[in-house]
Short mmCIF file of C-alpha atoms and ligand atoms in Angstrom, two decimals:
data_model
loop_
_atom_site.label_atom_id
_atom_site.label_comp_id
_atom_site.label_asym_id
_atom_site.label_seq_id
_atom_site.Cartn_x
_atom_site.Cartn_y
_atom_site.Cartn_z
CA MET A 211 11.99 9.85 -18.01
CA ALA A 212 10.31 7.42 -15.96
CA VAL A 213 7.38 4.59 -15.94
CA GLY A 214 4.50 5.55 -13.73
CA GLU A 215 2.47 6.32 -12.00
CA ILE A 216 2.09 2.49 -11.92
CA GLY A 217 0.52 0.41 -8.94
CA TYR A 218 -1.98 -1.43 -7.41
CA ASP A 219 -5.42 0.07 -6.43
CA SER A 220 -7.39 -2.62 -5.65
CA MET A 221 -4.85 -5.18 -5.33
CA THR A 222 -6.39 -7.85 -8.31
CA PRO A 223 -4.81 -10.53 -10.06
CA ALA A 224 -4.99 -8.49 -13.38
CA GLU A 225 -3.07 -5.70 -11.17
CA ASP A 226 -0.47 -8.23 -10.16
CA THR A 227 0.26 -8.92 -14.04
CA ALA A 228 -0.08 -5.05 -15.07
CA LEU A 229 2.53 -4.28 -12.46
CA ALA A 230 5.23 -7.02 -13.08
CA ALA A 231 5.01 -6.10 -16.78
CA GLN A 232 5.18 -2.20 -16.12
CA LEU A 233 8.42 -3.00 -13.69
CA GLN A 234 9.77 -5.13 -16.59
CA LEU A 235 9.01 -2.18 -19.09
CA ALA A 236 11.20 0.12 -16.61
CA ALA A 237 14.04 -2.33 -16.40
CA ASP A 238 14.01 -2.78 -19.82
CA HIS A 239 14.51 0.71 -20.95
CA GLY A 240 16.81 1.78 -18.07
CA LEU A 241 13.90 4.05 -16.41
CA PRO A 242 13.15 4.47 -12.73
CA ALA A 243 9.24 3.53 -12.17
CA LEU A 244 6.87 5.79 -9.92
CA VAL A 245 4.52 3.15 -8.12
CA HIS A 246 1.12 4.40 -6.54
CA THR A 247 0.17 2.91 -3.12
CA PRO A 248 -3.49 1.83 -2.46
CA HIS A 249 -5.31 4.52 -0.40
CA ARG A 250 -7.57 1.33 1.23
CA ASP A 251 -5.47 -1.18 3.01
CA LYS A 252 -2.32 0.93 2.83
CA LEU A 253 -0.15 -1.59 4.41
CA ALA A 254 -0.94 -4.40 2.81
CA GLY A 255 -0.65 -2.72 -0.70
CA LEU A 256 2.81 -1.23 -0.03
CA ARG A 257 4.03 -4.83 1.11
CA ARG A 258 2.61 -6.60 -1.78
CA THR A 259 3.94 -3.86 -4.06
CA LEU A 260 7.49 -4.36 -2.32
CA ASP A 261 7.05 -8.07 -2.89
CA VAL A 262 6.75 -7.47 -6.58
CA VAL A 263 9.43 -5.06 -7.29
CA ARG A 264 11.81 -7.32 -5.36
CA GLU A 265 10.97 -10.12 -7.65
CA SER A 266 11.59 -7.71 -10.50
CA ALA A 267 14.27 -6.71 -12.45
CA LEU A 268 14.35 -3.51 -11.36
CA PRO A 269 16.55 -2.43 -8.86
CA THR A 270 14.43 -1.21 -5.50
CA ASP A 271 16.49 2.00 -5.44
CA ARG A 272 14.66 2.94 -8.70
CA VAL A 273 11.55 2.70 -7.34
CA LEU A 274 10.07 5.71 -5.83
CA VAL A 275 6.60 4.61 -3.89
CA ASP A 276 4.09 7.04 -3.40
CA HIS A 277 1.38 8.53 -0.84
CA LEU A 278 2.94 7.20 1.69
CA ASN A 279 1.97 8.16 5.36
CA GLU A 280 2.61 6.96 8.88
CA THR A 281 1.28 3.30 8.45
CA THR A 282 4.04 2.74 5.75
CA VAL A 283 7.16 5.06 5.75
CA LYS A 284 9.13 2.91 7.70
CA GLU A 285 8.80 -0.59 5.88
CA ALA A 286 9.36 1.67 2.65
CA LYS A 287 12.50 3.42 3.80
CA ASP A 288 13.56 0.17 5.04
CA SER A 289 13.18 -1.24 1.95
CA GLY A 290 15.71 0.87 0.26
CA ALA A 291 12.99 2.51 -2.23
CA TRP A 292 12.60 6.11 -2.83
CA LEU A 293 9.69 8.12 -0.28
CA GLY A 294 6.96 9.83 -2.08
CA PHE A 295 4.34 12.16 0.07
CA SER A 296 1.34 13.52 -1.40
CA VAL A 297 0.25 16.51 0.59
CA TYR A 298 -3.32 16.76 0.39
CA PRO A 299 -4.77 19.11 3.03
CA ASP A 300 -7.91 17.72 4.69
CA THR A 301 -7.52 14.42 3.44
CA LYS A 302 -4.73 11.87 2.83
CA MET A 303 -1.83 13.87 4.20
CA ASP A 304 -1.64 17.79 5.78
CA GLU A 305 1.55 19.88 6.31
CA GLU A 306 1.69 19.11 10.20
CA ARG A 307 1.89 15.54 9.93
CA MET A 308 4.12 15.60 6.50
CA VAL A 309 6.59 17.69 8.80
CA ALA A 310 6.22 15.29 12.01
CA LEU A 311 6.95 12.23 9.21
CA LEU A 312 9.87 14.19 8.08
CA ARG A 313 11.32 15.15 11.77
CA ALA A 314 11.22 11.21 12.60
CA TYR A 315 12.28 9.48 9.18
CA GLY A 316 14.55 12.49 8.03
CA PRO A 317 14.49 14.09 4.57
CA SER A 318 16.77 11.84 2.84
CA ARG A 319 15.47 9.69 -0.28
CA SER A 320 11.98 11.74 0.30
CA TRP A 321 9.83 13.56 -2.55
ZN1 ZN B 24 -1.44 7.47 -7.34
#
């Protein structure tokens, strides 16, 4: 159905290699990819993720970047990727923040 969840945790060189290979696997099999964004230094993680996606054979519109929040949603949306939000009450994303993001950015391409 898809390749994933893949993506960075600590943004190491080994993760660079793995992510590029996993995106190639998705492209080779005509599958979309579900890509995790790190919970630490999230905006840098999103930017590094999108750089690797752009360098890959997988079109950006075949990628869903997950665990977005207020710091990453605009750049993710502007990239043409699908937008993933993981609602974890009391920790990463609560319902009220999620509704505010949907009001600000619209529901299009959001999961
Ligand atoms: Zn994840």
